Each structure stands twice: as structure tokens, then as C-alpha cells.
XYZ file of N, CA and C in Angstrom:
864
model
N 81.729 20.568 22.281
C 81.309 20.858 21.037
C 80.827 22.594 21.963
N 80.760 24.041 21.166
C 80.530 25.045 21.996
C 79.486 25.348 21.516
N 79.466 26.414 22.262
C 78.020 27.139 22.268
C 77.384 27.636 20.962
N 77.735 28.110 20.122
C 77.584 28.189 18.557
C 77.070 27.210 17.852
N 78.126 26.127 18.481
C 77.794 25.196 17.222
C 76.517 24.489 17.928
N 75.912 24.598 18.695
C 75.107 23.650 19.281
C 73.857 24.641 19.102
N 74.046 25.951 19.276
C 72.738 26.782 18.844
C 72.458 26.703 17.230
N 73.449 26.355 16.768
C 73.159 26.072 15.223
C 72.324 24.797 14.803
N 72.695 23.634 15.568
C 72.150 22.842 15.598
C 70.694 22.589 16.226
N 70.071 23.244 16.987
C 68.945 23.184 17.352
C 67.920 24.325 16.386
N 68.484 25.344 15.246
C 68.268 25.490 14.094
C 67.372 24.612 13.337
N 68.193 23.727 13.230
C 67.924 22.867 12.184
C 66.622 21.733 12.874
N 66.128 21.821 13.992
C 65.109 21.081 14.433
C 63.959 21.619 14.300
N 62.915 20.845 13.916
C 61.327 21.062 13.435
C 61.384 21.382 14.888
N 59.768 22.041 14.965
C 58.942 21.897 15.949
C 58.657 21.200 16.582
N 58.170 20.164 15.504
C 57.821 18.826 16.112
C 58.638 17.613 16.934
N 59.844 17.693 16.203
C 61.002 17.117 17.036
C 61.158 17.617 18.158
N 61.258 18.864 18.453
C 61.411 19.493 19.574
C 60.106 19.693 20.835
N 58.947 19.127 20.249
C 57.928 18.683 21.387
C 58.193 17.250 21.633
N 58.381 16.137 20.506
C 59.200 14.934 20.818
C 59.766 14.524 21.812
N 60.877 15.551 21.667
C 61.883 15.677 22.330
C 61.938 15.974 24.009
N 60.846 16.961 23.864
C 60.614 17.233 25.140
C 59.602 16.259 26.054
N 58.819 15.837 24.823
C 58.058 14.626 25.775
C 58.507 13.465 26.018
N 59.456 13.312 25.500
C 60.546 11.974 25.573
C 61.402 12.473 27.207
N 61.756 13.472 27.103
C 62.551 14.273 28.162
C 62.041 14.058 29.312
N 60.276 14.370 29.197
C 59.604 14.487 30.261
C 58.809 12.840 30.493
N 59.043 12.164 29.940
C 58.627 10.669 30.798
C 59.562 9.945 31.011
N 60.633 10.414 31.486
C 61.876 9.766 32.152
C 61.848 10.261 33.146
N 61.044 11.780 33.691
C 61.150 12.293 34.823
C 59.403 12.024 35.403
N 59.440 11.069 36.443
C 58.003 10.907 37.211
C 57.177 12.233 37.633
N 58.363 13.123 37.981
C 57.496 14.148 38.444
C 57.607 15.227 37.629
N 57.637 15.133 36.452
C 57.446 16.235 35.357
C 56.001 16.300 35.122
N 55.979 17.790 35.005
C 54.468 18.434 35.150
C 53.860 17.380 33.434
N 52.602 17.082 33.186
C 51.796 16.775 32.203
C 52.109 17.842 30.652
N 52.307 17.291 29.576
C 52.468 18.018 28.396
C 51.097 18.055 27.898
N 50.926 19.271 26.851
C 49.493 19.488 26.521
C 49.880 18.674 24.699
N 48.644 18.289 24.382
C 49.173 16.684 23.311
C 49.248 18.424 22.261
N 50.277 17.348 21.024
C 50.496 18.354 19.956
C 49.424 18.365 19.349
N 49.903 19.272 18.224
C 48.613 19.366 16.517
C 48.182 18.245 16.273
N 49.008 17.180 16.166
C 49.292 16.282 15.424
C 47.986 15.537 15.690
N 48.731 15.479 17.476
C 47.959 14.337 18.180
C 45.882 15.107 18.150
N 46.010 16.051 18.619
C 44.891 16.920 18.558
C 44.017 16.038 16.730
N 44.538 16.732 16.103
C 43.756 16.039 14.704
C 43.703 14.783 14.704
N 44.837 14.037 15.371
C 43.715 12.495 15.085
C 42.881 12.193 15.644
N 42.669 12.741 17.220
C 41.565 12.427 18.126
C 40.381 13.012 17.430
N 40.104 14.208 16.820
C 39.328 15.327 16.030
C 38.871 14.073 14.784
N 39.769 13.265 14.346
C 39.168 12.360 13.039
C 38.742 11.355 13.210
N 39.756 10.616 14.305
C 38.822 9.554 15.240
C 37.259 9.661 15.499
N 36.998 11.334 16.233
C 35.364 11.844 16.741
C 34.618 11.493 15.840
N 35.293 12.000 14.249
C 34.129 12.238 13.438
C 34.091 10.750 12.784
N 35.224 10.296 12.547
C 34.748 8.753 11.856
C 33.761 7.937 12.542
N 33.975 7.829 14.100
C 32.706 7.464 15.196
C 31.637 7.769 14.563
N 31.584 9.363 14.790
C 30.024 9.622 14.148
C 29.351 9.292 12.813
N 30.315 9.168 11.878
C 29.897 9.080 11.258
C 28.981 7.507 10.885
N 30.211 6.747 11.724
C 30.213 5.341 10.996
C 28.383 5.032 12.296
N 28.156 5.760 13.392
C 26.607 5.591 13.773
C 26.007 6.031 13.271
N 26.111 7.140 12.395
C 24.859 8.081 11.288
C 24.535 7.141 10.590
N 25.431 5.854 10.243
C 25.411 5.278 8.428
C 24.681 3.692 9.436
N 24.775 3.281 10.378
C 24.428 2.251 10.828
C 23.075 2.243 11.324
N 22.820 3.589 11.800
C 21.443 3.822 12.119
C 20.736 3.832 11.440
N 21.003 4.623 9.970
C 20.296 4.884 8.507
C 19.975 3.464 8.155
N 20.895 2.682 8.106
C 20.589 1.125 7.879
C 19.431 0.416 8.444
N 19.600 0.444 9.932
C 18.478 0.351 10.422
C 16.955 0.406 10.374
N 16.830 2.024 10.594
C 15.834 2.677 9.388
C 15.463 2.184 8.628
N 16.088 1.590 7.484
C 15.831 1.756 6.683
C 15.288 0.467 6.174
N 16.052 -0.576 6.818
C 15.804 -2.088 7.178
C 14.134 -2.019 7.682
N 14.168 -1.195 8.636
C 12.465 -1.360 9.669
C 11.554 -1.152 8.617
N 11.732 0.014 7.766
C 10.755 0.503 6.969
C 10.464 -0.617 6.023
N 11.621 -1.095 5.197
C 10.976 -2.025 4.165
C 10.374 -3.596 4.670
N 10.973 -3.767 5.769
C 10.277 -4.865 6.595
C 8.557 -3.968 6.894
N 8.344 -3.093 7.176
C 6.585 -2.891 7.441
C 6.344 -2.685 6.522
N 6.466 -1.795 5.283
C 5.645 -1.418 4.302
C 5.841 -2.449 2.908
N 6.783 -3.618 2.560
C 7.240 -4.454 2.033
C 8.300 -3.818 0.956
N 8.685 -5.001 0.183
C 9.579 -4.496 -1.062
C 9.110 -4.188 -2.627
N 7.937 -4.407 -2.709
C 7.552 -4.212 -3.884
C 7.903 -2.783 -4.195
N 7.911 -1.866 -5.399
C 8.119 -0.516 -5.617
C 6.488 -0.130 -5.962
N 5.428 -0.582 -5.789
C 4.307 0.149 -5.619
C 3.842 0.657 -3.879
N 4.942 -0.594 -3.160
C 4.416 0.110 -1.812
C 5.075 1.924 -1.447
N 6.175 2.291 -2.307
C 6.609 3.572 -2.160
C 5.736 4.386 -2.856
N 4.531 4.159 -3.632
C 3.952 5.395 -4.321
C 2.979 5.744 -3.231
N 2.103 4.882 -2.769
C 1.248 5.410 -2.030
C 0.979 4.315 -1.193
N 0.042 4.578 0.642
C -0.251 3.770 1.023
C -1.912 2.978 1.306
N -1.659 1.490 1.767
C -2.838 1.001 1.658
C -2.644 0.154 3.211
N -3.658 0.384 4.349
C -3.412 -0.680 5.072
C -3.677 -2.394 5.341
N -4.068 -2.121 3.541
C -4.541 -4.051 3.351
C -3.052 -4.468 2.534
N -1.807 -3.598 2.094
C -0.999 -4.116 1.173
C -0.485 -5.352 1.622
N 0.494 -5.166 3.295
C 1.051 -6.373 3.582
C 0.272 -7.305 3.542
N -1.210 -7.544 4.038
C -1.793 -9.026 3.772
C -1.829 -9.476 2.316
N -1.929 -8.319 0.978
C -2.567 -8.473 -0.403
C -1.227 -9.018 -0.912
N -0.264 -7.982 -1.012
C 1.674 -8.629 -1.434
C 1.078 -8.567 -3.168
N 0.717 -7.493 -3.631
C 0.678 -7.152 -5.212
C 1.787 -7.808 -5.620
N 1.244 -8.884 -6.735
C 2.270 -9.331 -8.079
C 2.919 -10.430 -7.066
N 2.625 -10.957 -5.418
C 3.313 -11.920 -5.554
C 3.005 -13.816 -6.053
N 2.250 -13.862 -6.445
C 1.663 -14.901 -7.052
C 1.523 -15.337 -8.297
N 2.139 -16.172 -8.625
C 1.788 -16.674 -10.343
C 0.756 -18.232 -10.393
N -0.495 -17.742 -11.378
C -1.510 -18.836 -10.812
C -2.093 -18.760 -12.174
N -3.137 -19.220 -12.378
C -4.053 -19.570 -13.056
C -5.379 -19.065 -12.479
N -6.256 -18.644 -13.747
C -7.646 -18.057 -13.275
C -8.706 -19.288 -13.471
N -9.527 -19.344 -12.642
C -10.976 -20.694 -12.844
C -11.738 -19.804 -13.736
N -11.831 -20.405 -14.331
C -13.223 -19.484 -15.565
C -14.509 -20.535 -15.141
N -14.489 -21.285 -14.824
C -15.367 -22.443 -14.788
C -16.997 -22.176 -13.861
N -16.282 -21.353 -12.768
C -17.641 -21.216 -11.806
C -18.328 -19.914 -11.682
N -18.226 -18.832 -13.002
C -18.698 -17.997 -12.632
C -19.794 -17.185 -14.039
N -19.786 -18.426 -14.870
C -21.053 -18.075 -16.038
C -21.796 -19.685 -16.271
N -22.938 -19.324 -16.099
C -23.917 -20.330 -16.409
C -23.902 -20.967 -17.650
N -23.260 -20.386 -18.704
C -23.397 -20.998 -19.655
C -21.831 -21.233 -20.436
N -21.133 -21.848 -19.333
C -19.920 -22.118 -19.599
C -20.243 -24.453 -20.068
N -20.196 -24.554 -21.201
C -20.152 -25.962 -21.082
C -19.644 -26.613 -20.185
N -18.419 -26.232 -19.566
C -17.302 -27.213 -18.836
C -17.867 -26.941 -17.577
N -18.645 -26.007 -17.097
C -19.151 -25.696 -15.867
C -20.365 -26.394 -14.912
N -21.542 -26.696 -16.213
C -22.550 -27.408 -15.429
C -23.479 -26.550 -14.350
N -22.589 -25.312 -14.552
C -23.520 -24.132 -13.067
C -24.219 -24.023 -13.771
N -25.836 -23.907 -12.573
C -27.124 -23.161 -12.866
C -26.832 -21.724 -12.475
N -27.577 -21.133 -13.038
C -27.755 -19.593 -12.625
C -27.750 -19.083 -11.582
N -28.631 -20.152 -10.467
C -28.358 -20.298 -8.961
C -26.987 -20.219 -8.232
N -26.169 -21.213 -8.750
C -25.203 -21.289 -8.497
C -23.894 -19.927 -8.912
N -24.285 -20.019 -9.774
C -23.390 -18.460 -10.436
C -23.458 -17.342 -9.310
N -24.807 -17.398 -9.093
C -25.247 -16.059 -8.180
C -24.613 -16.690 -6.382
N -24.848 -17.921 -6.153
C -24.174 -18.089 -4.931
C -22.673 -17.619 -4.743
N -21.760 -17.814 -5.652
C -20.429 -17.631 -6.071
C -20.607 -16.163 -5.693
N -21.021 -15.428 -6.391
C -21.073 -13.700 -6.344
C -21.643 -13.309 -5.227
N -22.514 -14.007 -4.518
C -23.043 -13.639 -3.053
C -22.256 -13.825 -1.958
N -21.201 -14.743 -2.112
C -20.138 -15.211 -1.323
C -18.802 -14.604 -1.340
N -18.553 -13.981 -2.619
C -17.200 -13.339 -3.016
C -17.818 -11.912 -2.552
N -18.709 -11.240 -2.463
C -19.524 -10.272 -2.269
C -19.883 -9.882 -0.314
N -19.294 -11.005 0.015
C -20.100 -11.077 1.726
C -19.332 -10.116 2.691
N -18.125 -9.562 2.285
C -17.143 -8.615 3.021
C -17.056 -7.431 2.381
N -17.805 -6.286 3.059
C -17.659 -5.048 2.376
C -17.240 -3.922 3.204
N -17.472 -3.154 4.195
C -17.387 -1.909 4.992
C -16.306 -2.441 6.012
N -15.008 -1.665 6.095
C -14.176 -2.130 7.555
C -13.953 -0.903 7.735
N -13.300 -0.655 8.949
C -12.775 0.090 10.115
C -11.618 0.837 9.766
N -11.421 1.949 9.759
C -10.101 2.877 9.896
C -9.457 3.449 10.740
N -8.463 3.017 11.562
C -7.815 3.770 12.443
C -7.758 5.560 12.248
N -7.835 6.308 13.124
C -7.634 7.869 12.732
C -5.959 7.784 12.298
N -5.001 6.738 12.239
C -3.555 7.289 11.691
C -3.704 6.647 10.720
N -4.687 5.140 10.003
C -4.494 5.069 8.630
C -5.401 6.069 7.779
N -6.556 6.649 8.734
C -7.052 7.675 7.732
C -6.077 9.000 7.121
N -5.145 9.032 8.243
C -4.169 10.227 7.981
C -3.023 9.553 7.198
N -2.705 8.279 7.194
C -1.673 8.070 6.224
C -2.150 7.970 4.495
N -3.793 7.568 4.221
C -3.806 7.065 3.160
C -4.736 8.840 2.554
N -4.317 9.739 3.562
C -4.432 11.153 3.191
C -6.011 11.248 3.179
N -6.752 10.593 3.589
C -8.661 10.693 3.821
C -9.025 11.952 4.294
N -9.760 12.674 4.213
C -10.743 13.531 4.013
C -11.122 13.540 6.070
N -10.482 14.464 7.042
C -10.986 14.544 7.957
C -12.734 14.530 8.155
N -13.478 14.317 7.571
C -15.070 14.543 7.382
C -15.451 13.304 7.054
N -14.416 12.547 7.195
C -14.788 10.961 6.441
C -15.898 10.322 7.924
N -16.854 9.750 7.406
C -17.963 8.864 8.305
C -17.231 8.157 9.526
N -17.642 8.778 10.603
C -17.199 8.015 12.050
C -18.020 6.831 11.991
N -17.837 5.925 12.452
C -18.481 4.492 12.902
C -18.685 4.368 14.360
N -19.765 4.404 14.704
C -20.399 4.203 16.223
C -19.366 3.580 16.894
N -19.580 4.154 18.381
C -18.890 2.882 19.267
C -19.052 1.216 18.960
N -20.202 0.907 18.933
C -20.667 -0.360 18.696
C -20.060 -0.818 17.602
N -19.903 -0.327 16.327
C -18.817 -0.736 15.430
C -17.404 -0.892 15.404
N -17.054 -0.526 16.318
C -15.571 -0.454 16.736
C -15.140 0.839 16.868
N -15.969 1.718 16.076
C -14.717 3.135 16.313
C -14.490 3.527 14.997
N -13.460 4.539 14.835
C -12.839 4.567 13.936
C -13.980 5.346 12.517
N -13.409 4.829 11.391
C -13.910 5.709 10.298
C -14.380 4.601 9.121
N -15.091 4.598 8.713
C -16.013 3.795 7.706
C -15.110 3.956 6.089
N -14.806 2.724 5.589
C -14.301 2.706 4.212
C -14.502 1.255 3.577
N -14.136 0.884 2.412
C -13.739 -0.382 1.536
C -13.168 -0.071 0.938
N -12.337 -1.373 0.113
C -11.429 -1.285 -0.408
C -12.012 -1.548 -2.220
N -10.845 -0.948 -3.085
C -11.474 -0.774 -4.186
C -11.702 -1.900 -4.933
N -11.182 -2.622 -4.645
C -11.293 -4.257 -5.443
C -12.858 -4.701 -4.820
N -13.194 -4.566 -3.652
C -14.557 -4.661 -3.150
C -15.783 -3.820 -4.270
N -14.956 -2.788 -4.102
C -16.108 -1.708 -5.435
C -16.030 -2.149 -6.594
N -15.045 -2.608 -7.632
C -15.062 -3.563 -8.715
C -15.786 -4.742 -8.859
N -16.094 -5.553 -7.746
C -16.567 -6.817 -7.962
C -18.206 -6.401 -7.838
N -18.206 -5.537 -6.991
C -19.587 -5.216 -6.963
C -20.305 -4.722 -8.352
N -19.298 -3.883 -8.773
C -19.788 -3.488 -10.220
C -20.027 -4.470 -11.022
N -18.891 -5.334 -11.616
C -19.177 -6.286 -11.922
C -20.605 -7.221 -11.678
N -20.745 -7.439 -10.358
C -21.686 -7.916 -9.929
C -23.574 -7.597 -10.729
N -23.172 -5.640 -10.497
C -24.366 -5.429 -10.996
C -24.320 -5.674 -12.616
N -23.214 -5.196 -13.211
C -23.140 -5.636 -14.568
C -23.640 -7.198 -14.847
N -23.319 -8.007 -14.261
C -23.755 -10.035 -14.340
C -25.070 -9.645 -14.397
N -25.860 -8.887 -13.147
C -27.177 -8.748 -12.950
C -27.976 -8.539 -14.375
N -27.653 -7.174 -15.172
C -28.078 -6.658 -16.276
C -28.067 -7.317 -17.282
N -27.401 -8.563 -17.394
C -27.097 -9.852 -18.428
C -28.193 -10.726 -18.194
N -28.882 -10.405 -16.970
C -29.876 -11.400 -16.527
C -30.834 -11.161 -16.115
N -32.251 -10.062 -16.706
C -33.173 -9.505 -15.939
C -33.772 -10.017 -15.619
N -34.173 -11.245 -16.276
C -35.310 -11.884 -16.049
C -35.292 -12.537 -14.663
N -34.076 -13.038 -14.306
C -33.937 -13.963 -12.881
C -33.649 -12.924 -12.153
N -32.689 -11.556 -12.017
C -32.472 -10.664 -11.034
C -33.476 -9.634 -10.823
N -34.540 -9.438 -11.611
C -35.707 -8.104 -11.814
C -36.435 -8.836 -10.468
N -37.141 -9.729 -10.038
C -37.459 -9.859 -9.037
C -36.520 -10.344 -7.655
N -35.680 -10.041 -8.030
C -34.389 -10.793 -6.753
C -33.106 -9.772 -6.331
N -33.705 -8.534 -7.094
C -32.347 -7.329 -6.986
C -32.893 -6.143 -6.458
N -32.380 -5.307 -5.527
C -32.706 -3.968 -5.371
C -32.769 -3.200 -6.122
N -32.191 -3.407 -7.119
C -31.430 -2.277 -8.381
C -32.787 -2.109 -9.110
N -33.696 -3.142 -9.051
C -34.861 -3.045 -10.048
C -35.713 -2.635 -9.315
N -35.336 -1.870 -7.682
C -36.494 -1.048 -7.410
C -36.158 0.309 -7.691
N -35.214 0.541 -8.423
C -34.486 1.983 -9.092
C -35.609 2.057 -10.105
N -35.761 3.636 -10.899
C -36.013 3.963 -12.073
C -35.080 3.475 -12.926
N -35.773 2.753 -14.477
C -34.427 2.496 -15.482
C -34.105 3.702 -15.993
N -34.169 5.082 -15.403
C -32.601 5.842 -15.604
C -31.678 5.710 -14.405
N -31.995 5.421 -12.929
C -30.833 5.410 -12.348
C -30.073 3.971 -12.347
N -30.940 3.168 -12.715
C -30.300 1.994 -13.202
C -29.718 1.749 -14.153
N -29.862 2.792 -15.321
C -28.598 2.897 -16.362
C -27.670 4.216 -15.707
N -27.694 4.797 -15.213
C -26.923 5.795 -14.522
C -25.886 5.197 -13.445
N -26.556 3.911 -13.058
C -25.343 3.361 -12.133
C -24.198 2.562 -12.983
N -25.704 1.815 -14.008
C -24.196 0.649 -14.736
C -23.445 1.593 -15.546
N -23.867 2.987 -15.881
C -22.117 3.517 -16.477
C -21.399 4.260 -15.821
N -21.731 4.190 -14.566
C -20.686 4.752 -13.526
C -20.108 3.070 -13.163
N -20.537 2.147 -13.219
C -19.674 0.664 -12.967
C -18.438 0.920 -14.338
N -19.330 0.879 -15.347
C -18.286 0.702 -16.681
C -17.139 1.647 -16.650
N -17.266 2.550 -15.867
C -16.348 3.815 -15.891
C -15.328 3.278 -14.685
N -15.974 2.848 -13.376
C -14.724 2.419 -12.378
C -13.990 1.743 -12.935
N -14.641 0.668 -13.640
C -13.743 -0.824 -14.393
C -12.503 -0.196 -15.542
N -12.902 1.056 -15.762
C -12.024 1.084 -16.776
C -11.018 1.681 -16.209
N -11.381 2.725 -15.274
C -10.321 3.245 -14.449
C -9.463 2.414 -14.135
N -9.924 1.078 -13.381
C -8.853 -0.395 -12.644
C -8.307 -1.051 -13.826
N -8.760 -1.268 -14.772
C -7.872 -1.866 -16.111
C -6.986 -0.948 -16.498
N -7.072 0.538 -16.098
C -6.111 1.469 -16.356
C -4.876 1.739 -15.646
N -5.500 1.480 -14.482
C -4.500 1.622 -13.296
C -3.601 0.376 -13.330
N -4.378 -0.939 -13.146
C -3.647 -1.603 -12.852
C -2.697 -2.457 -14.310
N -3.160 -1.976 -15.458
C -2.009 -2.508 -16.224
C -2.107 -3.938 -16.842
N -2.789 -4.901 -16.680
C -2.167 -6.067 -16.236
C -1.633 -6.728 -17.776
N -0.083 -6.783 -17.375
C 0.673 -7.027 -18.303
C 0.638 -8.839 -19.096
N -0.214 -10.078 -18.636
C -0.444 -10.709 -19.126
C -0.657 -10.793 -20.560
N 0.149 -11.857 -21.274
C 0.463 -11.876 -22.787
C -0.841 -13.203 -23.334
N -1.680 -13.059 -24.119
C -2.533 -13.638 -24.523
C -1.553 -14.332 -26.221
N -2.020 -15.460 -26.058
C -1.486 -16.034 -27.797
C -2.820 -16.224 -28.301
N -2.324 -16.835 -29.433
C -3.983 -17.616 -30.389
C -3.970 -18.826 -30.903
N -4.534 -19.562 -31.194
C -4.338 -20.737 -31.750
C -5.627 -20.885 -32.668
N -5.109 -21.878 -33.809
C -5.919 -22.150 -34.967
C -6.988 -23.574 -34.269
N -8.178 -23.367 -35.313
C -9.512 -24.602 -34.584
C -9.545 -24.948 -35.948
N -9.855 -26.355 -35.510
C -10.808 -26.448 -37.190
C -12.241 -26.294 -37.113
N -12.116 -25.860 -38.188
C -13.901 -25.243 -38.291
C -13.860 -23.769 -38.113
N -13.083 -23.387 -37.619
C -13.127 -21.742 -36.757
C -12.567 -21.058 -38.237
N -12.851 -20.060 -38.710
C -11.867 -19.063 -39.621
C -11.075 -18.190 -38.778
N -11.176 -17.718 -37.582
C -10.202 -16.909 -37.230
C -9.327 -17.428 -35.816
N -8.465 -16.621 -35.489
C -7.424 -17.253 -34.661
C -8.103 -17.377 -33.240
N -8.623 -18.216 -32.181
C -8.599 -17.898 -30.827
C -8.008 -17.521 -29.690
N -8.569 -16.762 -29.214
C -7.175 -16.441 -28.407
C -7.231 -17.278 -26.828
N -5.920 -17.551 -26.829
C -5.706 -18.729 -25.421
C -5.449 -17.665 -23.842
N -6.175 -17.735 -23.442
C -6.217 -16.914 -22.007
C -6.028 -17.755 -20.668
N -5.234 -18.594 -21.002
C -4.814 -19.558 -20.096
C -3.840 -19.553 -19.389
N -2.844 -18.566 -20.055
C -1.461 -18.179 -19.103
C -1.662 -18.005 -17.683
N 0.091 -18.187 -17.574
C -0.413 -17.752 -16.111
C -0.163 -16.382 -15.753
N -0.455 -15.943 -14.578
C -0.962 -14.381 -14.064
C -0.044 -13.991 -12.994
N 0.560 -12.963 -12.867
C 1.065 -12.594 -11.640
C -0.094 -11.497 -10.989
N 0.009 -12.666 -9.787
C -1.575 -11.488 -9.165
C -1.459 -11.158 -7.620
N -2.070 -10.992 -6.817
C -1.919 -10.822 -5.948
C -2.235 -11.522 -4.674
N -2.120 -11.817 -3.158
C -2.599 -12.879 -2.324
C -3.470 -12.684 -2.499
N -5.177 -12.921 -3.065
C -6.343 -12.770 -2.752
C -7.193 -13.624 -1.907
N -6.198 -14.619 -0.653
C -6.734 -15.365 0.073
C -6.454 -14.216 1.441
N -4.978 -14.064 1.297
C -4.525 -13.031 2.681
C -5.502 -11.568 2.444
N -5.747 -11.090 1.157
C -6.433 -9.855 0.755
C -7.950 -10.078 1.602
N -8.607 -11.195 1.315
C -10.004 -11.441 1.829
C -9.660 -11.718 3.723
N -8.759 -12.493 4.130
C -8.785 -12.283 5.302
C -8.810 -11.446 6.134
N -7.653 -10.515 5.499
C -7.760 -8.815 5.789
C -9.061 -8.380 6.124
N -9.798 -8.326 5.071
C -11.103 -7.518 5.393
C -11.891 -8.270 6.227
N -11.917 -9.844 6.575
C -12.515 -10.437 7.576
C -11.985 -9.875 8.601
N -10.956 -9.348 9.107
C -10.160 -9.217 10.278
C -10.772 -8.000 10.792
N -11.156 -6.979 9.437
C -11.586 -5.269 9.939
C -12.785 -5.126 9.595
N -13.733 -6.504 8.915
C -15.157 -5.951 8.847
C -16.084 -5.105 9.810
N -16.843 -4.279 9.294
C -18.123 -3.273 10.525
C -18.962 -3.459 9.882
N -20.041 -3.383 10.719
C -21.387 -3.341 9.511
C -21.409 -1.744 9.258
N -22.135 -1.226 8.205
C -22.322 0.206 7.797
C -23.118 0.542 8.601
N -23.103 1.919 9.049
C -23.661 2.823 10.005
C -24.964 3.446 8.840
N -25.854 3.321 9.516
C -27.322 3.906 9.154
C -27.310 5.364 9.417
N -28.123 6.153 8.856
C -28.130 7.616 9.422
C -28.726 7.653 11.084
N -27.895 8.030 11.684
C -28.050 8.176 12.913
C -29.499 8.866 13.392
N -30.023 8.335 14.772
C -31.501 9.079 14.973
C -31.281 9.915 16.099
N -31.207 10.856 16.160
C -30.789 11.622 17.908
C -31.812 12.079 18.414
N -31.366 11.201 19.878
C -32.559 11.126 20.663
C -32.843 12.511 21.693
N -33.395 12.158 22.362
C -33.756 13.611 23.393
C -32.469 13.545 24.392
N -31.854 15.096 24.158
C -30.687 15.493 24.825
C -29.528 14.743 24.075
N -29.529 14.179 23.196
C -28.348 13.469 22.701
C -27.438 14.577 21.707
N -26.145 14.123 21.180
C -25.628 14.980 19.971
C -25.188 13.698 18.990
N -25.629 13.644 18.176
C -24.996 12.925 17.157
C -24.145 13.427 16.543
N -22.810 12.965 16.380
C -21.509 13.863 15.432
C -21.731 13.164 14.054
N -22.427 14.039 13.288
C -22.442 13.511 11.813
C -22.211 15.038 10.691
N -21.048 14.607 10.559
C -20.516 16.188 9.542
C -21.331 16.115 8.204
N -22.347 17.186 7.908
C -22.493 16.610 6.158
C -21.679 17.697 5.836
N -21.155 17.713 4.150
C -20.643 18.448 3.488
C -21.241 19.109 2.780
N -21.013 20.499 2.480
C -22.006 21.143 1.946
C -21.981 21.282 0.179
N -20.572 20.809 -0.101
C -20.230 20.449 -1.420
C -20.933 19.659 -2.140
N -21.339 19.546 -3.219
C -22.110 18.686 -4.075
C -20.980 17.086 -3.792
N -21.730 15.948 -4.064
C -20.928 14.756 -4.861
C -20.349 14.370 -5.624
N -19.468 13.673 -6.060
C -18.403 13.682 -7.133
C -19.634 13.375 -8.166
N -19.149 13.626 -9.403
C -20.071 13.807 -10.614
C -20.372 12.210 -10.731
N -21.720 11.697 -10.747
C -22.297 10.811 -11.267
C -23.227 10.028 -10.340
N -22.988 10.761 -8.811
C -23.700 10.162 -7.638
C -24.712 10.865 -8.043
N -25.157 11.806 -8.141
C -26.541 12.909 -8.100
C -27.226 11.739 -8.423
N -26.955 11.746 -9.768
C -28.109 11.063 -10.734
C -28.286 9.249 -10.012
N -27.418 8.659 -9.446
C -27.516 7.276 -9.141
C -28.475 7.617 -7.755
N -28.096 8.293 -6.810
C -29.050 8.019 -5.498
C -29.648 9.703 -5.192
N -30.180 10.176 -6.228
C -30.951 11.331 -6.007
C -32.433 11.500 -6.435
């Protein structure tokens, strides 16, 4: 083959073929210098690096999401607001029937006296104030001016759960129905009639808000009974409820005594931030 024909053959070789041929020829000679990677090899290395990086990010995201779900629970309500009691309460986790017989002295099936019913109320309201850590106060969006607990009460911030407030309001309304019994047994009757009425109105509004907020979707059916002209509601259907026992245990573990107005001794400074704004509407008429 003459020089011109060989030159024409090389013209038909692609750049890649020329580079591959150079690599092959270089590999046969141990003393040949190392050649730089081709464009296709560089692309493959970059592609592999990007794949490894994206895979690492994906695995990390899955782990973080799994740990977050495990800490906050899987219920949709846990994604809208935070409460340190959510994990123990487990909203909507229990299917159960309510016990109606222990809370009314006039239920013919209970045989409970008013003293026994009041004992049930006292027992369920035995838990009240709890302590919050600074982190928990921040997560719930609490005011930095929240009441601080003294060191002997564990420090932190004073709080209570909405469920306790709602039960407290129901107890006050229960007392209002049995004034002859509670007028000599409850401090509520030490208030003026106007302040008692203001407190009861406050409780009615608080319970209305609770009903609207939770919107219990339990269905009540109706039955006909002989001698009764109207359908009678059957409210003994199963309900989907929270873990009340876990809810109470959590409160018991966090319970603290409610602080009183601190007394400043000589040479001491008491941290007690007093807000200049007025309390929420309704509180003035209850406490002033």
C-alpha cells in the first residue's frame, strides 16, 4: 500500500477510533507514557459521581423523614400544630364506648349519689398545671413573657392542657345545676353572682369552641319505644377517641404546683414579667 492510500484510510477513521487505537497500542508497551482519559470516559465518571450524589441525598432524605414521622406520629393532625402531649395522647387511636353511669346522680342505672359523682369529678381534675421546657414553649409558639416556674417547681414555664380547662368548665356548669349542694362546698360561691355568671358564660364559650374544633363525627341513630311519641336517640355507638389513660399519665409525669404571687425578700430580685396589655376579653369580669 502506498502512502496516498494509507493517508486516505486514516481520513475515514474517527477521532474516537484514533484514540482507542492509541490506547491499545500504548497498552502493549509497558514503558509507554499514560494517556489522558477520553471525553466519553470523563462523561461516564461525571455521570457516576452525580448518580452517587443523588442517591446519597435520597437516602438521607428518607432517613430524616422516617425519624420525623416516628417522633411526631403519623396522624394528619400532627402536621398542623405541636403539643408535647401528642405522642402520649394519640388522637383518634382508640375505638371505644363511653361510660355514662358514673357521672349523673339521677341516672337510674348508676345508683350514684351526688357525693360519689362529685368524687369522680375531683378525681378526674386532680391533675392541673404542668411544666414546659424552653424548647417546648418555643415549639408551641408561646409568649416569651409566659409565667416562669420557681426552681422548687422544676423551673420552665407554667401551662396546662386544653382538656383540663374543658373538664374544669364542665365541672363548674355541673355545680351550677346543684347549687344547694355546692354553695357551701365550692369557692365559686364566694364570688359575686355577676362574677359567677361571667365565669359560667366563659365556660360555655370555651366548650362551644372545643366542639367546633374537634367536630366529633360519631353517628347517633334513633329508636322507637313503646309509649314514647318521639324517636329516642341512641348515643351508645362506638367512638374513635384518644388514649385518655396515656394522656393522664403524661400529665401526671409533668405535674407541677401552681405558683403564687412571689414575695420579694430583702436583697432578692424576683423575675415576674407583668404585661401592660389587658387580659383576653372575658377575664377582667371574672377576676377583677
